PDB file of C-alpha atoms and ligand atoms in Angstrom:
ATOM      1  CA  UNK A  47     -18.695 -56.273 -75.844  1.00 50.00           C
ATOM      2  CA  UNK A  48     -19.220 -56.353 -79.770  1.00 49.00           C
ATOM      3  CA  UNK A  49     -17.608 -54.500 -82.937  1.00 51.00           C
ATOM      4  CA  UNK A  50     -17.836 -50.789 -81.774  1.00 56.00           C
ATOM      5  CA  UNK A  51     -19.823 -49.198 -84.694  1.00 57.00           C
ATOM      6  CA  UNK A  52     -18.998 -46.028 -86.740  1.00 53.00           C
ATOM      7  CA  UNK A  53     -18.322 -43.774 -84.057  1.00 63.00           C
ATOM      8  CA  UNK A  54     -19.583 -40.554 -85.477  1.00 76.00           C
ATOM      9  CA  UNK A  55     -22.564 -39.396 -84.514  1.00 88.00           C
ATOM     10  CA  UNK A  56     -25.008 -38.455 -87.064  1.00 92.00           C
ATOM     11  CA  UNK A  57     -27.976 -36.067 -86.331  1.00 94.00           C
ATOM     12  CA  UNK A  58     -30.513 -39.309 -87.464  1.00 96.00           C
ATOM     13  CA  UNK A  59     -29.112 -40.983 -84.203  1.00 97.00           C
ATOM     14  CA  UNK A  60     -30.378 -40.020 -80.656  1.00 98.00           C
ATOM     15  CA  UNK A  61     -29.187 -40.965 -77.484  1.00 98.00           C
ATOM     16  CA  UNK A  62     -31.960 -42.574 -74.827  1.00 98.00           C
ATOM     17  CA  UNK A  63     -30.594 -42.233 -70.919  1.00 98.00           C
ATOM     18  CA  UNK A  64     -32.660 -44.285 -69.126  1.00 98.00           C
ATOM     19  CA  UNK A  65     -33.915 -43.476 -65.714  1.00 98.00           C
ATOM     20  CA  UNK A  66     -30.628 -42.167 -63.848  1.00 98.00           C
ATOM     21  CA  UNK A  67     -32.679 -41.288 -60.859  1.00 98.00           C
ATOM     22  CA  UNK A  68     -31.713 -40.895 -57.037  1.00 98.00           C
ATOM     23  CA  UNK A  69     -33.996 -43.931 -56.264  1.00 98.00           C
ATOM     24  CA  UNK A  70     -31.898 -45.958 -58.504  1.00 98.00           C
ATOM     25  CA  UNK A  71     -28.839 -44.802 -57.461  1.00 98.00           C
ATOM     26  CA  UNK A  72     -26.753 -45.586 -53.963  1.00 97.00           C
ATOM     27  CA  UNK A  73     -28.600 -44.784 -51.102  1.00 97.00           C
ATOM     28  CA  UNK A  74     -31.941 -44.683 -53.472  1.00 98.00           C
ATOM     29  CA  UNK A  75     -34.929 -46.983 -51.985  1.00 98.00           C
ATOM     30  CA  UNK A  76     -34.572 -49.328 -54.836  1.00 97.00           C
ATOM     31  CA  UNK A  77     -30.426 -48.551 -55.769  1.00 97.00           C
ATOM     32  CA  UNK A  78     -28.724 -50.403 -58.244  1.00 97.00           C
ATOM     33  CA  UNK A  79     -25.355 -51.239 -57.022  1.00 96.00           C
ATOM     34  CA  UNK A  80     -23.336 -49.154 -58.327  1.00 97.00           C
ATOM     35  CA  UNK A  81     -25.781 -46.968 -60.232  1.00 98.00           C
ATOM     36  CA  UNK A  82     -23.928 -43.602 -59.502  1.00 98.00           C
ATOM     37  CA  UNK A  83     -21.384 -44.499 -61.793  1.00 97.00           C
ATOM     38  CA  UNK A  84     -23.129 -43.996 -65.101  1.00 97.00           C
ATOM     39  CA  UNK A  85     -23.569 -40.477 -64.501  1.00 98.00           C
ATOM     40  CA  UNK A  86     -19.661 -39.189 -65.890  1.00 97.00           C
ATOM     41  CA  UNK A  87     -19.998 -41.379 -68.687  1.00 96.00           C
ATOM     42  CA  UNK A  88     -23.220 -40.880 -69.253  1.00 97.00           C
ATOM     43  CA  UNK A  89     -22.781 -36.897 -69.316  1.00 97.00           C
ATOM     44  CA  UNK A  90     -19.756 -37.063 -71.625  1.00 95.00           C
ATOM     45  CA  UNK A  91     -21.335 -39.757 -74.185  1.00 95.00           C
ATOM     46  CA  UNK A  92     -24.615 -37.194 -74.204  1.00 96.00           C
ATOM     47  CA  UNK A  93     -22.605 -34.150 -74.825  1.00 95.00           C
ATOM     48  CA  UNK A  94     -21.694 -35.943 -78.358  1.00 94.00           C
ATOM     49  CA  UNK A  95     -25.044 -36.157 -79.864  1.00 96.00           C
ATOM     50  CA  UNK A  96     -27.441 -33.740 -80.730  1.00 96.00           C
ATOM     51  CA  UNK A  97     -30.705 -35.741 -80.176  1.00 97.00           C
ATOM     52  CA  UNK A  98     -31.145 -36.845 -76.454  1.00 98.00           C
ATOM     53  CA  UNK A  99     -34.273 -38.610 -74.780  1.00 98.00           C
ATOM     54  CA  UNK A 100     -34.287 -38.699 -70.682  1.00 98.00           C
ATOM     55  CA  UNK A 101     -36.555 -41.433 -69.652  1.00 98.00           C
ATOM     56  CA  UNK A 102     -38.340 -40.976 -66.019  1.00 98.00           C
ATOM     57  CA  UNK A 103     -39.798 -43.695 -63.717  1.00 97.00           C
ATOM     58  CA  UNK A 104     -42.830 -41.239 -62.364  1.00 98.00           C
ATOM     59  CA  UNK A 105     -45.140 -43.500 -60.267  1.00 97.00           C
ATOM     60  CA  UNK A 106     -48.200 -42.653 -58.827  1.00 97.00           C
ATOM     61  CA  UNK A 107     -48.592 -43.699 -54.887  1.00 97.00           C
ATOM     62  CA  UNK A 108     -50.353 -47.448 -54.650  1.00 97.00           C
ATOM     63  CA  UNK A 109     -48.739 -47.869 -57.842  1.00 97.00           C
ATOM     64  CA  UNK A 110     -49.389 -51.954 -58.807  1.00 97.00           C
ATOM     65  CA  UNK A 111     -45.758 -52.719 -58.832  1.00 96.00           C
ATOM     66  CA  UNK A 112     -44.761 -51.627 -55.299  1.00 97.00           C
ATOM     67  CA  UNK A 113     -44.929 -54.589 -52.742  1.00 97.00           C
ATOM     68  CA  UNK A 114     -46.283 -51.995 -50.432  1.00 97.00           C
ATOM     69  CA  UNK A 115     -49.486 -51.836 -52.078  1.00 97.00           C
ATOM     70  CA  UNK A 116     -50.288 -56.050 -51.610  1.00 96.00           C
ATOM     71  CA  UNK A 117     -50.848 -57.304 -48.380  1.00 95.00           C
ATOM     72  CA  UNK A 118     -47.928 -59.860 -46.660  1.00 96.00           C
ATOM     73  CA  UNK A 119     -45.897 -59.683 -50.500  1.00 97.00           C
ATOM     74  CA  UNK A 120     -42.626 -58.433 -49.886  1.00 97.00           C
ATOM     75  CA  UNK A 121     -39.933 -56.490 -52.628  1.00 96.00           C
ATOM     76  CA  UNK A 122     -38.876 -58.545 -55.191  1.00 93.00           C
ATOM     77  CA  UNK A 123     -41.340 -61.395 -54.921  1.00 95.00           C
ATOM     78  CA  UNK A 124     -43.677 -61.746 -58.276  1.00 95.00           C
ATOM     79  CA  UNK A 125     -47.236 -61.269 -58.455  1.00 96.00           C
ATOM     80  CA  UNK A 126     -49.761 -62.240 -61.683  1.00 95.00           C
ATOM     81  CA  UNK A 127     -50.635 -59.296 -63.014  1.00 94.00           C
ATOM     82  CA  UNK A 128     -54.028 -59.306 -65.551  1.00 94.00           C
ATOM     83  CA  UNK A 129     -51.053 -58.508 -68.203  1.00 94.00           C
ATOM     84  CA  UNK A 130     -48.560 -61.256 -66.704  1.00 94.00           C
ATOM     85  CA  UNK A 131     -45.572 -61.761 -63.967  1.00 93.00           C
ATOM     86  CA  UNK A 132     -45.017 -58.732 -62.217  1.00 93.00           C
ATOM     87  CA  UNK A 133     -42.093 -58.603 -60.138  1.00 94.00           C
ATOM     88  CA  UNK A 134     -42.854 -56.168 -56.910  1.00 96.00           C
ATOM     89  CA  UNK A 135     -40.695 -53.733 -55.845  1.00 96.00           C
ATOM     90  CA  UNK A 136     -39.670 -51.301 -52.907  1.00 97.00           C
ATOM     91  CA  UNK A 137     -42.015 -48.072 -53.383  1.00 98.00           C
ATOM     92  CA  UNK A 138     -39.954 -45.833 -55.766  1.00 98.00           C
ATOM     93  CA  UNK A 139     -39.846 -43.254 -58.293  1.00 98.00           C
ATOM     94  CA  UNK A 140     -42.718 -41.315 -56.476  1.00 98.00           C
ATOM     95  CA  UNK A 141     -44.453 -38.757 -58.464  1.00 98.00           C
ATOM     96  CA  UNK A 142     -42.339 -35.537 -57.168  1.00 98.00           C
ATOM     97  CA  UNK A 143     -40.440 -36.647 -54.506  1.00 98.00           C
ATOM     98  CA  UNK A 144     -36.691 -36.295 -53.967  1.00 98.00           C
ATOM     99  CA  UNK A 145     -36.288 -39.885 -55.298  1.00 98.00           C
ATOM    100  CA  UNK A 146     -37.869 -39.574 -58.808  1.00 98.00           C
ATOM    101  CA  UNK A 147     -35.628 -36.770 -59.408  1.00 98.00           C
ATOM    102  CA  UNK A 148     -32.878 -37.619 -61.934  1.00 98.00           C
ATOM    103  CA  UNK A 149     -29.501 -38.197 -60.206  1.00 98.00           C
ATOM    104  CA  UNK A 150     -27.890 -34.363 -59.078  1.00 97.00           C
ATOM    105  CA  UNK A 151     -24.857 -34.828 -61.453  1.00 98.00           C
ATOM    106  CA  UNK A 152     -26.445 -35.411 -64.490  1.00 98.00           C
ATOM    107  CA  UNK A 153     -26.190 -32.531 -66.542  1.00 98.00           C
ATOM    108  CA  UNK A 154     -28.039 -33.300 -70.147  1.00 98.00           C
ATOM    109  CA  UNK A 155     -28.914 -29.459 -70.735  1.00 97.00           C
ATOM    110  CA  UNK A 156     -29.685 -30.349 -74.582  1.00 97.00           C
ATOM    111  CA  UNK A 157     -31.824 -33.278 -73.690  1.00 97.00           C
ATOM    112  CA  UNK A 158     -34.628 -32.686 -76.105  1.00 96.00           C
ATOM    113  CA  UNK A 159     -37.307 -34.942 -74.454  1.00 97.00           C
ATOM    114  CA  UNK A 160     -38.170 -36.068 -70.157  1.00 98.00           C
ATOM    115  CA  UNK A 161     -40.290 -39.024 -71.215  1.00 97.00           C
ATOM    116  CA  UNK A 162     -42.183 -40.001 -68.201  1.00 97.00           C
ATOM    117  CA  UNK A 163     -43.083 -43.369 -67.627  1.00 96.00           C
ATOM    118  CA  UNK A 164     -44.916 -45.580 -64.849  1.00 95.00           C
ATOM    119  CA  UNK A 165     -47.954 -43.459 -64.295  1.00 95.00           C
ATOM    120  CA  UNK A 166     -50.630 -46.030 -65.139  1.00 94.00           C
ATOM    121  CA  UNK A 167     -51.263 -46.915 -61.563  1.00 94.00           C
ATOM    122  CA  UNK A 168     -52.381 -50.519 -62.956  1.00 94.00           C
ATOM    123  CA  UNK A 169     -49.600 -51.222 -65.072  1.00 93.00           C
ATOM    124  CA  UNK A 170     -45.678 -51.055 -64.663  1.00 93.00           C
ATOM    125  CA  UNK A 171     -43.695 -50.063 -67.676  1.00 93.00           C
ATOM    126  CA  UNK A 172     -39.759 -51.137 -67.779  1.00 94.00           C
ATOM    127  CA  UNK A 173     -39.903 -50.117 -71.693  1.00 96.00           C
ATOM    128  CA  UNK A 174     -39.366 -46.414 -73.031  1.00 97.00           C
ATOM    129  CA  UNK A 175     -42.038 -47.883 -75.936  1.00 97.00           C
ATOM    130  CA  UNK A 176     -44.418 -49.765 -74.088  1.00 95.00           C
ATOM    131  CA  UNK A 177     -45.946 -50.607 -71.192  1.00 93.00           C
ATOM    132  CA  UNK A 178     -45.840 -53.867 -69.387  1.00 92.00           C
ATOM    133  CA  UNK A 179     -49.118 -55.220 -70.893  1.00 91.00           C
ATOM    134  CA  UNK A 180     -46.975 -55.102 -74.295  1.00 90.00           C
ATOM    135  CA  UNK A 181     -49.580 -53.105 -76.142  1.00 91.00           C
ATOM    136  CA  UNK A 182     -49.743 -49.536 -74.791  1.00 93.00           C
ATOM    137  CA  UNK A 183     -47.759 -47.673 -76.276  1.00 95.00           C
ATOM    138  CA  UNK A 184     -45.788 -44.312 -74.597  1.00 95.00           C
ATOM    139  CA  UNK A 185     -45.706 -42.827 -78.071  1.00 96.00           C
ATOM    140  CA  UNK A 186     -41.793 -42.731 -78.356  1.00 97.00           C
ATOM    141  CA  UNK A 187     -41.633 -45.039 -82.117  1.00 98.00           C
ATOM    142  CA  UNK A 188     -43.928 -42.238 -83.267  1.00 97.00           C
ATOM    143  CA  UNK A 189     -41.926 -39.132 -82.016  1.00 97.00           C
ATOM    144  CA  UNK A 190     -38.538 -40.473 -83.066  1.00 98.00           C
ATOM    145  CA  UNK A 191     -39.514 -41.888 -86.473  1.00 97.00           C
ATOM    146  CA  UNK A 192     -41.152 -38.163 -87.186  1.00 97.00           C
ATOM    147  CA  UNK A 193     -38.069 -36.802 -86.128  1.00 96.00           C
ATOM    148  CA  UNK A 194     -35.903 -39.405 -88.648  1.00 97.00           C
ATOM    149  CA  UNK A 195     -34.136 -40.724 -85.596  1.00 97.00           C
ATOM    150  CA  UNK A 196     -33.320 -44.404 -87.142  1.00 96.00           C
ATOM    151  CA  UNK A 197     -30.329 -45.297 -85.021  1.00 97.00           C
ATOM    152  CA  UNK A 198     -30.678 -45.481 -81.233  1.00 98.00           C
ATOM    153  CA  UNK A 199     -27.639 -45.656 -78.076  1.00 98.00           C
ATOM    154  CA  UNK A 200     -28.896 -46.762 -74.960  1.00 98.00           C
ATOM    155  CA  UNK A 201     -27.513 -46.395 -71.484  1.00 98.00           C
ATOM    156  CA  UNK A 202     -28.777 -45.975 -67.621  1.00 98.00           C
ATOM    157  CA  UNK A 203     -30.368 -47.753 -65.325  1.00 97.00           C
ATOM    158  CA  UNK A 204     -30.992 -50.471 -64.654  1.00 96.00           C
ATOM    159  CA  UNK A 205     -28.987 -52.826 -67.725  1.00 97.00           C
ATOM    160  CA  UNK A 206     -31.604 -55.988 -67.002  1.00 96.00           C
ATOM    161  CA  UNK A 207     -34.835 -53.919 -66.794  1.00 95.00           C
ATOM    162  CA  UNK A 208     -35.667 -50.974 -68.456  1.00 97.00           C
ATOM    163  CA  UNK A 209     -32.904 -51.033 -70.553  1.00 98.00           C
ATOM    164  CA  UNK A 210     -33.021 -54.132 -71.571  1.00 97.00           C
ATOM    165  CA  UNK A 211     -37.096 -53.964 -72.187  1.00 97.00           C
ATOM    166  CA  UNK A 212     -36.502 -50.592 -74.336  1.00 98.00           C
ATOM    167  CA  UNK A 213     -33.233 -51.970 -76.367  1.00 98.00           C
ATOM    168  CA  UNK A 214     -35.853 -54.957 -77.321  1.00 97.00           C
ATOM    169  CA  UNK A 215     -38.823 -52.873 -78.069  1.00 97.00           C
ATOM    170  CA  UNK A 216     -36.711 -50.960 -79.808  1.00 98.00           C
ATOM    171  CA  UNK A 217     -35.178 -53.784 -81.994  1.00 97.00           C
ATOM    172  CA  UNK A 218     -38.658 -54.970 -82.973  1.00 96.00           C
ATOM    173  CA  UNK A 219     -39.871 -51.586 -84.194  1.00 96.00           C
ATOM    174  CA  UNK A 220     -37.122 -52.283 -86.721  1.00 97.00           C
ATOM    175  CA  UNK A 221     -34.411 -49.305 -85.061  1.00 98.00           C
ATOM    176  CA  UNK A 222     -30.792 -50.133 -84.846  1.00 97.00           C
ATOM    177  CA  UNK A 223     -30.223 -50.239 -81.480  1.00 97.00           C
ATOM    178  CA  UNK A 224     -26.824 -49.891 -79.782  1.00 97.00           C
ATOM    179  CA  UNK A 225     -26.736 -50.640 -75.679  1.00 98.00           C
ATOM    180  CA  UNK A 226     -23.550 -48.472 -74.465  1.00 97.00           C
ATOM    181  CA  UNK A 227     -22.729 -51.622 -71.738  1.00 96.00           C
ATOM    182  CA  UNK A 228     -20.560 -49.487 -69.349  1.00 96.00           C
ATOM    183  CA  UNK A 229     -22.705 -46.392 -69.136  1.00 97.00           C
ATOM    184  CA  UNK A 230     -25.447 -48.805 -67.307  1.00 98.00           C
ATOM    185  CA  UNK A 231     -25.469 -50.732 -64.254  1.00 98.00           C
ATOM    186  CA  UNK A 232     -27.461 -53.970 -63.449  1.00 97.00           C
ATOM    187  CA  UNK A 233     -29.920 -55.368 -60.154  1.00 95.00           C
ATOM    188  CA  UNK A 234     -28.754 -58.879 -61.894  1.00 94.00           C
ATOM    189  CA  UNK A 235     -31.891 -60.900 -59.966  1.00 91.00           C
ATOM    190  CA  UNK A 236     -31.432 -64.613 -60.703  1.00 91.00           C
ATOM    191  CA  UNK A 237     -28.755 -63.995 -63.159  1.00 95.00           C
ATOM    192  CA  UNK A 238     -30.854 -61.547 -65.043  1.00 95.00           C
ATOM    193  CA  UNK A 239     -27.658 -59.959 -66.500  1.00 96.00           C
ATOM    194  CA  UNK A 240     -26.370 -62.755 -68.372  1.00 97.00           C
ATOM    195  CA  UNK A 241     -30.100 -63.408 -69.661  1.00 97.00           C
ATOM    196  CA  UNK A 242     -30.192 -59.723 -70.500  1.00 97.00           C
ATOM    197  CA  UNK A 243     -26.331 -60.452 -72.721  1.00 97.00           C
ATOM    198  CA  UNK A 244     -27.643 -62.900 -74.158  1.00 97.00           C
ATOM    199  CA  UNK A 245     -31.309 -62.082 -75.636  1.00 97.00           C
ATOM    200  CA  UNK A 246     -29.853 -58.903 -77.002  1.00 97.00           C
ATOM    201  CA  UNK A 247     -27.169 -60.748 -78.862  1.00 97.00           C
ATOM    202  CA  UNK A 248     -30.176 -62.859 -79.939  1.00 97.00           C
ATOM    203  CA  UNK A 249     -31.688 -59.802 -81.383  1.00 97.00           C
ATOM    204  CA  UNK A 250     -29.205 -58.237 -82.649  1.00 96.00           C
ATOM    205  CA  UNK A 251     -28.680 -55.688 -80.657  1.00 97.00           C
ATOM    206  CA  UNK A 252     -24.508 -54.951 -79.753  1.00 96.00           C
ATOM    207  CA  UNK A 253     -23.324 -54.376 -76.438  1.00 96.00           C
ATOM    208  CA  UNK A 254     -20.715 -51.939 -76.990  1.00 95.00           C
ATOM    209  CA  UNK A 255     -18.889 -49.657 -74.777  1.00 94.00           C
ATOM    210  CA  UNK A 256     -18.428 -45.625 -73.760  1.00 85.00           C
ATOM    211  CA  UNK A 257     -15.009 -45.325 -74.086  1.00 76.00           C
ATOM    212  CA  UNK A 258     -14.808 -46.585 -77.754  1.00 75.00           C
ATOM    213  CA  UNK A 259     -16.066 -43.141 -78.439  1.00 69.00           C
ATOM    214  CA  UNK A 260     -13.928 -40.917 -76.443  1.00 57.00           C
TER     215      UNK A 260
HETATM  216 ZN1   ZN B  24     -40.697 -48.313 -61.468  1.00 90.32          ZN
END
């Protein structure tokens, strides 16, 4: 955890929760340990800023990165991809079913935008910016530089995934970027937290904690 930055919210900065879903969460088909526990401090860091974005992992079914939908792979092994390494998962984040829905608790009634992600059947997308190819974009630079949103918090699910993918897209679109490190949990594959540490350091992009603010 870095320097905790000006803690005063500002209406140019926005808040991006990050898919705090019931898949993702304990008992969730592709949980992240622990992933229930963002949901307090996520609700209480959200209720401090008046620009919110809810990301959603909204797969269709045979989606490319479900193991399910390549013969004898299994969750968690990696496939080539036309776009590059794909790492397969359980099926998840189904288009409308119980699991895709965002986590019971959280309560975000401000939350100004559900940005749906995932849906290209042919390409996975970690990133709130882009897809996995690295060149489609979702449209989210566009929406929050109309909007004069220059200075972004990140939290959710899962820290060494789409977190860490948006933070870095982020970061490269020029943004300041803030990851809130306690209001996320990790999968940590192959030590894919540490990596996660340190290329955001590398960027410049803090890892700085929820309960500097309260
Ligand atoms: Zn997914």
């Amino acid at each position: 955890m870095s320097e905790t930055p000006a803690t005063k919210f500002s209406d140019n900065d926005v808040l991006i929760v990050v898919d705090v879903q019931n898949d993702f969460c304990p008992g969730g088909a592709l949980a992240v340990p622990r992933g229930d526990e963002v949901v307090p401090l996520v609700n209480r860091l959200a209720a401090r800023f008046r620009n919110v974005v809810l990301t959603q992992d909204w797969h269709p079914r045979g989606h490319l990165s479900f193991a399910s939908s390549h013969p004898g792979k299994r969750p968690f092994e990696t496939i080539a991809a036309s776009y590059g390494p794909q790492v397969l998962w359980p099926d998840h984040c189904v288009q409308e079913t119980p699991g895709a829905a965002f986590h019971r608790a959280l309560h975000i009634p401000h939350a100004g935008l559900v940005l749906r992600k995932g849906l290209n059947r042919a390409i996975d997308s970690y990133s709130a910016f882009y897809e996995n190819d690295r060149t489609t974009p979702t449209g989210l630079v566009g929406l929050l530089r109309e909007r004069g949103l220059t200075r972004l918090f990140l939290a959710g699910l899962a820290f060494d995934f789409c977190v860490r993918y948006s933070a870095e897209d982020a970061r490269r679109e020029g943004f300041d970027v803030f990851v809130v490190e306690d209001a996320c949990r990790g999968i940590d594959m192959d030590g894919s937290v540490a990596a996660t540490q340190a290329s955001l350091a590398g960027l410049g992009v803090p890892c700085i904690a929820a309960r500097d603010f309260s």
